[in-house]
Amino acid sequence: MQEILNAFRLKGNPVFCQRFGEGHINETYLTTCDTGLSYILQKINTNTFKDPVGLMENVSAVTNFLAKNSEDPRGAMHIIYAKDGKPYHVDEKGAYWRMYDFVPSSICLQKAETTQDFYNTGLAFGRFQKLLADFPAATLHESIPKFHDTRDRYRQLKEAIAQDKAGRAASCQAEIDFALAREAEAGQIVEALESGRMPWRVTHNDTKLNNILLDYDTHEPLCVIDLDTVMPGSSLYDFGDSIRFGAATAAEDETDLSKVSMSLDLFEVYTRGFLTGCGGSLTELELQMLPIGAKMMTLECGTRFLADHLNGDVYFRIHRENHNLDRCRTQFKLVADMESKMDQMAEIVRQCAK
Ligand code: ADP
Ligand code: GN1
Ligand code: MG
């Protein structure tokens, strides 16, 4: 680890380095130097991101763009370059590492502590999307092709069922049936984009609450992080994924499903924040389909957890047996709950958009 740390232009000598955060994909470490400055070191998951150089080009371009356009210096992540001038370092085993300043006096939440926190998240992701309207989308590499093409996620799920690599299909037939019963809905968003009825935007695509940093004291939104999946997409993806994670009444991996539902109060709070942040930039169709966005992102995420469980847990990091199946179950419970609340969600969006 010392060798890896030494490859970067740090201010001081590292005296501490420890695993950090709760991301499912990259390997994240917090390191502190004798100068008191802290850094985030990440091993890029190249199983997920096949083109780490292109990925870092995206992240550099987006962080530079955000830095230029935000007043608070903590409003954008700051890449620490390697001593050879690259925004990443390749170690002797061929692994790709990158480093950021630890955004000072910031906090990352796994769950909103107050409704105001969740409003702030909506505001920040809405502003992020509005700001990126001027970003040159054509310069972005597609870091994960078809990332939110739900039709393709179903194709992958069916492949996982057919191959049944881990021999688990028989034990999760109820979840498989739940997913397949909704396959006909999978193309709704991507078809609206492809037909030109809905605008392509530069979106974040992974808008979990823990991909945003808030000010430690005031909980004002500071900085959107985890920029690996910034790509052209739909506003529904960003809205929907935030609802999936943040408007849920329980954690993504809760095993007591009686605790899992989608809170309409939290849905309303986030919708207000997001629409304020977007500043009137969403079209009528986007507004009308926001509730569908919430449902589709949750259904898609559930199918991804299920496919990974069937494949033997090769994509999402797990911390216990059946972890991905537990995650899949919470997502499908949320989908069922959302299905019973579609009219109320639509009414909330209409009120918030007035
Ligand atoms: P993953 O793709 O695995 O989710 P993230 O980039 O989201 O990785 O990082 C994981 C966690 O590390 C975040 O949820 C957050 O807690 C923390 N983190 C990442 N970057 C920073 C940063 N620049 N400053 C402070 N904390 C950070
Ligand atoms: C992953 O990287 P992280 O933990 O922020 C995943 C998202 C999923 C999410 C589910 C690149 O997000 O797409 O929605 O887990 N990121 C990638 O919690 O696949
Ligand atoms: Mg993350």
Short mmCIF file of C-alpha atoms and ligand atoms in Angstrom, two decimals:
data_model
loop_
_atom_site.label_atom_id
_atom_site.label_comp_id
_atom_site.label_asym_id
_atom_site.label_seq_id
_atom_site.Cartn_x
_atom_site.Cartn_y
_atom_site.Cartn_z
CA MET A 1 0.00 0.00 0.00
CA GLN A 2 2.89 2.34 0.83
CA GLU A 3 4.19 1.96 -2.71
CA ILE A 4 0.82 2.83 -4.18
CA LEU A 5 0.46 5.87 -1.94
CA ASN A 6 3.96 7.00 -2.87
CA ALA A 7 3.00 7.02 -6.53
CA PHE A 8 0.69 10.02 -5.95
CA ARG A 9 1.46 13.70 -5.39
CA LEU A 10 0.45 13.83 -1.73
CA LYS A 11 1.11 16.80 0.53
CA GLY A 12 3.01 15.02 3.32
CA ASN A 13 3.79 11.45 4.29
CA PRO A 14 0.94 8.99 4.73
CA VAL A 15 0.59 7.85 8.34
CA PHE A 16 -2.78 6.11 8.17
CA CYS A 17 -4.67 4.10 5.56
CA GLN A 18 -7.86 2.12 6.13
CA ARG A 19 -10.84 0.72 4.18
CA PHE A 20 -13.62 3.27 4.00
CA GLY A 21 -17.23 3.76 2.91
CA GLU A 22 -20.00 1.42 1.83
CA GLY A 23 -19.78 1.40 -1.97
CA HIS A 24 -20.57 -1.91 -3.69
CA ILE A 25 -18.12 -1.57 -6.56
CA ASN A 26 -14.74 0.07 -5.99
CA GLU A 27 -12.33 -0.58 -3.13
CA THR A 28 -12.11 2.65 -1.17
CA TYR A 29 -9.50 3.68 1.43
CA LEU A 30 -9.11 6.76 3.59
CA THR A 31 -5.55 7.88 4.04
CA THR A 32 -4.18 10.67 6.21
CA CYS A 33 -0.78 12.35 6.01
CA ASP A 34 1.42 13.81 8.74
CA THR A 35 0.30 17.22 7.44
CA GLY A 36 -3.21 16.39 8.67
CA LEU A 37 -4.55 16.26 5.09
CA SER A 38 -6.76 13.33 4.18
CA TYR A 39 -7.27 11.61 0.85
CA ILE A 40 -9.58 9.04 -0.69
CA LEU A 41 -7.71 6.26 -2.49
CA GLN A 42 -9.67 3.90 -4.72
CA LYS A 43 -8.84 0.73 -6.56
CA ILE A 44 -10.98 0.94 -9.68
CA ASN A 45 -13.04 -2.19 -10.24
CA THR A 46 -11.91 -3.19 -13.72
CA ASN A 47 -14.34 -6.10 -13.79
CA THR A 48 -17.04 -3.41 -13.85
CA PHE A 49 -15.15 -0.67 -15.70
CA LYS A 50 -13.38 -2.31 -18.62
CA ASP A 51 -11.74 0.91 -19.83
CA PRO A 52 -10.26 2.56 -16.70
CA VAL A 53 -8.28 5.09 -18.77
CA GLY A 54 -11.42 6.26 -20.61
CA LEU A 55 -13.24 6.25 -17.27
CA MET A 56 -10.67 8.58 -15.73
CA GLU A 57 -10.90 10.85 -18.78
CA ASN A 58 -14.61 11.16 -18.03
CA VAL A 59 -14.04 11.80 -14.33
CA SER A 60 -11.33 14.42 -15.04
CA ALA A 61 -13.51 16.23 -17.56
CA VAL A 62 -16.57 16.21 -15.30
CA THR A 63 -14.70 17.29 -12.14
CA ASN A 64 -12.97 20.13 -14.06
CA PHE A 65 -16.29 21.25 -15.48
CA LEU A 66 -17.94 21.17 -12.04
CA ALA A 67 -15.02 23.00 -10.40
CA LYS A 68 -15.28 25.81 -12.94
CA ASN A 69 -19.01 26.12 -12.40
CA SER A 70 -19.32 25.92 -8.61
CA GLU A 71 -18.66 28.72 -6.14
CA ASP A 72 -17.77 26.55 -3.13
CA PRO A 73 -14.31 24.93 -3.56
CA ARG A 74 -15.84 21.82 -1.97
CA GLY A 75 -18.44 21.73 -4.77
CA ALA A 76 -16.40 19.35 -6.91
CA MET A 77 -14.04 16.49 -6.21
CA HIS A 78 -10.39 17.22 -6.82
CA ILE A 79 -8.26 14.54 -8.45
CA ILE A 80 -4.77 13.97 -7.03
CA TYR A 81 -2.48 13.17 -9.94
CA ALA A 82 0.15 10.48 -9.91
CA LYS A 83 3.78 11.59 -9.99
CA ASP A 84 3.95 10.59 -13.67
CA GLY A 85 1.23 13.16 -14.42
CA LYS A 86 -1.60 10.69 -15.01
CA PRO A 87 -4.93 10.85 -13.14
CA TYR A 88 -4.39 7.22 -12.05
CA HIS A 89 -1.59 4.83 -11.14
CA VAL A 90 -1.15 1.27 -12.38
CA ASP A 91 0.51 -0.94 -9.77
CA GLU A 92 2.84 -3.86 -10.44
CA LYS A 93 -0.10 -6.29 -10.56
CA GLY A 94 -1.77 -4.16 -13.22
CA ALA A 95 -4.46 -2.76 -10.87
CA TYR A 96 -5.67 0.80 -11.47
CA TRP A 97 -5.71 3.23 -8.53
CA ARG A 98 -6.93 6.82 -8.29
CA MET A 99 -6.97 9.43 -5.58
CA TYR A 100 -9.11 12.40 -4.55
CA ASP A 101 -8.85 15.02 -1.83
CA PHE A 102 -11.03 13.98 1.05
CA VAL A 103 -13.63 16.74 0.83
CA PRO A 104 -13.01 18.57 4.14
CA SER A 105 -15.74 18.87 6.78
CA SER A 106 -18.05 16.66 4.77
CA ILE A 107 -20.31 13.80 5.76
CA CYS A 108 -21.75 10.96 3.71
CA LEU A 109 -25.03 9.46 4.94
CA GLN A 110 -26.38 5.95 4.35
CA LYS A 111 -29.85 7.14 5.33
CA ALA A 112 -31.33 10.62 5.53
CA GLU A 113 -31.34 11.72 9.17
CA THR A 114 -34.02 14.33 8.51
CA THR A 115 -36.38 15.05 5.62
CA GLN A 116 -34.31 18.20 5.01
CA ASP A 117 -31.28 15.96 4.26
CA PHE A 118 -33.27 14.18 1.60
CA TYR A 119 -34.58 17.46 0.17
CA ASN A 120 -30.96 18.65 -0.03
CA THR A 121 -29.98 15.51 -1.92
CA GLY A 122 -32.76 16.10 -4.45
CA LEU A 123 -31.69 19.70 -4.82
CA ALA A 124 -28.07 18.68 -5.43
CA PHE A 125 -28.83 15.97 -7.99
CA GLY A 126 -31.32 18.28 -9.74
CA ARG A 127 -28.72 21.06 -9.92
CA PHE A 128 -26.08 18.58 -11.07
CA GLN A 129 -28.26 17.56 -14.00
CA LYS A 130 -29.09 21.16 -14.89
CA LEU A 131 -25.42 22.17 -14.74
CA LEU A 132 -24.38 19.28 -16.99
CA ALA A 133 -26.81 20.43 -19.68
CA ASP A 134 -23.85 22.46 -21.04
CA PHE A 135 -21.35 19.62 -20.77
CA PRO A 136 -20.12 18.30 -24.14
CA ALA A 137 -21.84 14.91 -24.00
CA ALA A 138 -20.13 13.61 -27.15
CA THR A 139 -16.73 13.63 -25.35
CA LEU A 140 -17.89 11.08 -22.76
CA HIS A 141 -16.88 7.42 -22.99
CA GLU A 142 -19.74 5.04 -22.26
CA SER A 143 -18.23 3.61 -19.06
CA ILE A 144 -20.76 0.76 -18.88
CA PRO A 145 -22.63 0.17 -22.13
CA LYS A 146 -26.44 -0.18 -21.76
CA PHE A 147 -26.12 0.62 -18.04
CA HIS A 148 -29.79 1.56 -17.62
CA ASP A 149 -31.22 -0.22 -20.62
CA THR A 150 -33.63 -2.27 -18.54
CA ARG A 151 -34.39 -4.50 -21.54
CA ASP A 152 -30.75 -5.54 -21.56
CA ARG A 153 -30.84 -6.14 -17.78
CA TYR A 154 -33.68 -8.60 -18.43
CA ARG A 155 -31.64 -10.28 -21.13
CA GLN A 156 -28.83 -10.68 -18.58
CA LEU A 157 -31.24 -11.99 -15.96
CA LYS A 158 -32.64 -14.60 -18.34
CA GLU A 159 -29.12 -15.67 -19.27
CA ALA A 160 -28.29 -16.03 -15.57
CA ILE A 161 -31.45 -18.12 -15.02
CA ALA A 162 -30.62 -20.37 -17.99
CA GLN A 163 -27.01 -20.87 -16.94
CA ASP A 164 -27.77 -21.14 -13.21
CA LYS A 165 -24.04 -21.08 -12.51
CA ALA A 166 -24.35 -21.18 -8.72
CA GLY A 167 -27.20 -23.72 -8.69
CA ARG A 168 -29.52 -21.27 -6.95
CA ALA A 169 -32.37 -20.80 -9.44
CA ALA A 170 -34.68 -23.36 -7.85
CA SER A 171 -34.40 -21.63 -4.47
CA CYS A 172 -35.46 -18.22 -5.78
CA GLN A 173 -38.32 -19.11 -8.10
CA ALA A 174 -40.64 -16.57 -6.44
CA GLU A 175 -38.22 -13.73 -7.19
CA ILE A 176 -37.66 -14.97 -10.75
CA ASP A 177 -41.44 -15.09 -11.31
CA PHE A 178 -41.84 -11.58 -9.88
CA ALA A 179 -39.23 -10.20 -12.26
CA LEU A 180 -40.43 -12.02 -15.38
CA ALA A 181 -44.04 -10.96 -14.78
CA ARG A 182 -42.90 -7.36 -15.33
CA GLU A 183 -40.64 -7.88 -18.34
CA ALA A 184 -43.09 -6.21 -20.75
CA GLU A 185 -42.57 -2.90 -18.90
CA ALA A 186 -38.80 -2.95 -19.20
CA GLY A 187 -38.50 -0.86 -22.37
CA GLN A 188 -40.59 2.14 -21.34
CA ILE A 189 -37.86 4.66 -20.66
CA VAL A 190 -35.31 3.55 -23.22
CA GLU A 191 -37.99 3.48 -25.93
CA ALA A 192 -39.06 7.04 -25.07
CA LEU A 193 -35.41 8.10 -25.42
CA GLU A 194 -34.79 6.18 -28.64
CA SER A 195 -37.94 7.49 -30.29
CA GLY A 196 -36.94 11.08 -29.52
CA ARG A 197 -40.01 11.64 -27.32
CA MET A 198 -37.78 12.14 -24.28
CA PRO A 199 -34.52 14.14 -24.28
CA TRP A 200 -31.15 12.53 -23.68
CA ARG A 201 -29.33 14.37 -20.90
CA VAL A 202 -25.95 13.97 -19.23
CA THR A 203 -26.93 12.12 -16.08
CA HIS A 204 -25.18 10.68 -13.03
CA ASN A 205 -26.92 7.30 -13.18
CA ASP A 206 -26.08 6.20 -9.63
CA THR A 207 -27.84 8.73 -7.43
CA LYS A 208 -27.84 6.94 -4.11
CA LEU A 209 -27.81 9.09 -1.02
CA ASN A 210 -24.30 7.86 -0.25
CA ASN A 211 -23.04 9.28 -3.54
CA ILE A 212 -23.39 12.80 -2.23
CA LEU A 213 -21.42 14.69 0.40
CA LEU A 214 -23.12 17.11 2.77
CA ASP A 215 -21.53 19.78 4.95
CA TYR A 216 -20.68 18.13 8.27
CA ASP A 217 -22.30 20.84 10.41
CA THR A 218 -25.15 22.25 8.36
CA HIS A 219 -25.95 19.23 6.10
CA GLU A 220 -26.10 21.61 3.14
CA PRO A 221 -25.36 19.66 -0.07
CA LEU A 222 -21.74 20.09 -1.09
CA CYS A 223 -20.59 17.72 -3.73
CA VAL A 224 -21.84 14.90 -5.94
CA ILE A 225 -19.36 11.98 -5.92
CA ASP A 226 -18.99 8.59 -7.62
CA LEU A 227 -18.87 10.03 -11.13
CA ASP A 228 -17.98 6.71 -12.77
CA THR A 229 -21.33 6.34 -14.49
CA VAL A 230 -21.84 9.91 -15.71
CA MET A 231 -23.14 9.22 -19.22
CA PRO A 232 -25.96 10.28 -21.51
CA GLY A 233 -29.21 9.03 -20.03
CA SER A 234 -32.66 10.03 -18.85
CA SER A 235 -33.57 12.38 -15.98
CA LEU A 236 -35.81 9.51 -14.86
CA TYR A 237 -32.74 7.42 -14.06
CA ASP A 238 -31.38 9.97 -11.60
CA PHE A 239 -34.73 10.76 -10.05
CA GLY A 240 -35.73 7.10 -9.87
CA ASP A 241 -32.54 5.76 -8.34
CA SER A 242 -32.66 8.34 -5.55
CA ILE A 243 -36.23 7.35 -4.72
CA ARG A 244 -35.33 3.66 -4.83
CA PHE A 245 -32.65 4.08 -2.20
CA GLY A 246 -33.59 7.17 -0.23
CA ALA A 247 -37.39 7.04 -0.04
CA ALA A 248 -37.27 3.44 1.22
CA THR A 249 -38.18 3.02 4.87
CA ALA A 250 -35.45 0.42 5.39
CA ALA A 251 -31.94 -0.35 4.24
CA GLU A 252 -31.28 -1.88 0.83
CA ASP A 253 -30.37 -5.18 2.50
CA GLU A 254 -33.01 -5.31 5.27
CA THR A 255 -34.10 -8.90 5.86
CA ASP A 256 -37.35 -8.07 7.66
CA LEU A 257 -39.48 -7.18 4.65
CA SER A 258 -42.31 -5.91 6.85
CA LYS A 259 -40.11 -2.86 7.42
CA VAL A 260 -39.70 -2.15 3.70
CA SER A 261 -41.95 0.32 1.90
CA MET A 262 -41.70 3.51 -0.10
CA SER A 263 -42.55 6.57 1.95
CA LEU A 264 -44.83 8.98 0.08
CA ASP A 265 -43.66 11.75 2.40
CA LEU A 266 -40.05 11.15 1.40
CA PHE A 267 -41.12 10.85 -2.23
CA GLU A 268 -42.69 14.30 -1.99
CA VAL A 269 -39.71 15.84 -0.23
CA TYR A 270 -37.28 14.54 -2.83
CA THR A 271 -39.52 15.52 -5.74
CA ARG A 272 -39.64 19.11 -4.44
CA GLY A 273 -35.86 19.23 -4.06
CA PHE A 274 -35.14 17.63 -7.43
CA LEU A 275 -37.59 19.80 -9.38
CA THR A 276 -36.25 22.93 -7.69
CA GLY A 277 -32.70 21.88 -8.59
CA CYS A 278 -33.69 21.14 -12.19
CA GLY A 279 -35.12 24.66 -12.33
CA GLY A 280 -38.00 23.96 -14.70
CA SER A 281 -35.87 22.15 -17.26
CA LEU A 282 -37.89 18.90 -17.37
CA THR A 283 -40.39 18.32 -20.19
CA GLU A 284 -44.04 17.41 -19.66
CA LEU A 285 -43.34 13.77 -20.54
CA GLU A 286 -40.43 13.57 -18.10
CA LEU A 287 -42.60 14.98 -15.31
CA GLN A 288 -45.41 12.62 -16.15
CA MET A 289 -43.07 9.61 -16.15
CA LEU A 290 -41.14 10.39 -12.92
CA PRO A 291 -43.14 7.81 -10.90
CA ILE A 292 -42.42 5.24 -13.62
CA GLY A 293 -38.75 6.19 -13.29
CA ALA A 294 -38.86 5.34 -9.59
CA LYS A 295 -40.48 1.99 -10.25
CA MET A 296 -38.28 1.06 -13.21
CA MET A 297 -35.02 1.87 -11.45
CA THR A 298 -36.09 -0.23 -8.48
CA LEU A 299 -37.21 -3.12 -10.67
CA GLU A 300 -33.99 -2.91 -12.66
CA CYS A 301 -31.83 -2.87 -9.54
CA GLY A 302 -33.73 -5.86 -8.14
CA THR A 303 -33.18 -7.82 -11.36
CA ARG A 304 -29.46 -6.94 -11.23
CA PHE A 305 -29.15 -8.20 -7.63
CA LEU A 306 -31.07 -11.35 -8.59
CA ALA A 307 -28.91 -12.00 -11.66
CA ASP A 308 -25.77 -11.53 -9.56
CA HIS A 309 -27.08 -13.94 -6.91
CA LEU A 310 -27.69 -16.52 -9.67
CA ASN A 311 -24.24 -15.88 -11.15
CA GLY A 312 -22.56 -16.52 -7.78
CA ASP A 313 -22.04 -12.91 -6.57
CA VAL A 314 -19.51 -11.77 -9.12
CA TYR A 315 -20.55 -8.10 -9.48
CA PHE A 316 -21.79 -6.50 -6.23
CA ARG A 317 -19.58 -6.86 -3.17
CA ILE A 318 -21.34 -9.03 -0.57
CA HIS A 319 -20.79 -9.23 3.18
CA ARG A 320 -22.85 -12.30 4.03
CA GLU A 321 -24.47 -15.35 2.48
CA ASN A 322 -27.45 -14.56 0.22
CA HIS A 323 -26.70 -10.84 0.51
CA ASN A 324 -27.67 -10.16 -3.10
CA LEU A 325 -30.87 -12.18 -2.70
CA ASP A 326 -31.77 -10.11 0.38
CA ARG A 327 -31.11 -6.95 -1.62
CA CYS A 328 -33.24 -8.26 -4.49
CA ARG A 329 -36.11 -8.96 -2.10
CA THR A 330 -36.16 -5.42 -0.67
CA GLN A 331 -36.20 -4.01 -4.20
CA PHE A 332 -39.12 -6.21 -5.27
CA LYS A 333 -41.02 -5.37 -2.08
CA LEU A 334 -40.53 -1.69 -2.95
CA VAL A 335 -41.70 -2.28 -6.53
CA ALA A 336 -44.90 -3.91 -5.27
CA ASP A 337 -45.45 -1.03 -2.84
CA MET A 338 -44.84 1.55 -5.56
CA GLU A 339 -47.32 -0.21 -7.84
CA SER A 340 -50.01 0.41 -5.23
CA LYS A 341 -48.99 4.08 -4.94
CA MET A 342 -48.60 5.13 -8.60
CA ASP A 343 -51.64 7.45 -8.59
CA GLN A 344 -50.53 9.17 -5.40
CA MET A 345 -47.00 9.62 -6.74
CA ALA A 346 -48.39 11.12 -9.95
CA GLU A 347 -50.52 13.56 -7.96
CA ILE A 348 -47.51 14.59 -5.84
CA VAL A 349 -45.46 15.27 -8.98
CA ARG A 350 -48.33 17.38 -10.42
CA GLN A 351 -48.50 19.44 -7.21
CA CYS A 352 -44.74 19.90 -6.98
CA ALA A 353 -44.43 20.89 -10.64
CA LYS A 354 -47.03 23.70 -10.33
P1 ADP B 1 -18.33 3.09 -5.05
O1 ADP B 1 -18.38 3.19 -6.55
O2 ADP B 1 -17.73 1.83 -4.59
O3 ADP B 1 -19.67 3.35 -4.46
P2 ADP B 1 -17.61 5.79 -4.21
O4 ADP B 1 -16.84 6.64 -5.15
O5 ADP B 1 -19.05 6.08 -4.05
O6 ADP B 1 -17.34 4.26 -4.56
O7 ADP B 1 -16.89 5.92 -2.78
C1 ADP B 1 -17.28 5.14 -1.66
C2 ADP B 1 -17.47 6.02 -0.43
O8 ADP B 1 -16.25 6.76 -0.15
C3 ADP B 1 -18.54 7.12 -0.58
O9 ADP B 1 -19.83 6.64 -0.33
C4 ADP B 1 -18.07 8.15 0.44
O10 ADP B 1 -18.41 7.75 1.75
C5 ADP B 1 -16.56 8.07 0.37
N1 ADP B 1 -15.94 9.08 -0.53
C6 ADP B 1 -15.65 8.91 -1.85
N2 ADP B 1 -15.04 10.00 -2.34
C7 ADP B 1 -14.93 10.88 -1.33
C8 ADP B 1 -14.33 12.20 -1.20
N3 ADP B 1 -13.73 12.80 -2.23
N4 ADP B 1 -14.37 12.82 0.02
C9 ADP B 1 -14.96 12.20 1.08
N5 ADP B 1 -15.51 10.97 1.02
C10 ADP B 1 -15.51 10.31 -0.15
C1 GN1 B 2 -23.68 0.24 -7.14
O1 GN1 B 2 -21.07 1.92 -6.64
P1 GN1 B 2 -22.28 2.09 -5.81
O2 GN1 B 2 -22.30 1.27 -4.55
O3 GN1 B 2 -22.51 3.58 -5.56
C2 GN1 B 2 -24.02 0.21 -8.62
C3 GN1 B 2 -25.36 0.91 -8.86
C4 GN1 B 2 -26.45 0.23 -8.04
C5 GN1 B 2 -26.03 0.25 -6.58
C6 GN1 B 2 -27.01 -0.49 -5.72
C7 GN1 B 2 -21.38 1.00 -11.17
O4 GN1 B 2 -23.51 1.59 -6.73
O5 GN1 B 2 -25.70 0.85 -10.24
O6 GN1 B 2 -27.67 0.89 -8.21
O7 GN1 B 2 -24.72 -0.34 -6.39
N1 GN1 B 2 -22.96 0.85 -9.38
C8 GN1 B 2 -22.48 0.29 -10.50
O8 GN1 B 2 -26.80 -0.15 -4.39
O9 GN1 B 2 -22.91 -0.78 -10.96
MG MG B 3 -20.82 5.02 -4.46
#
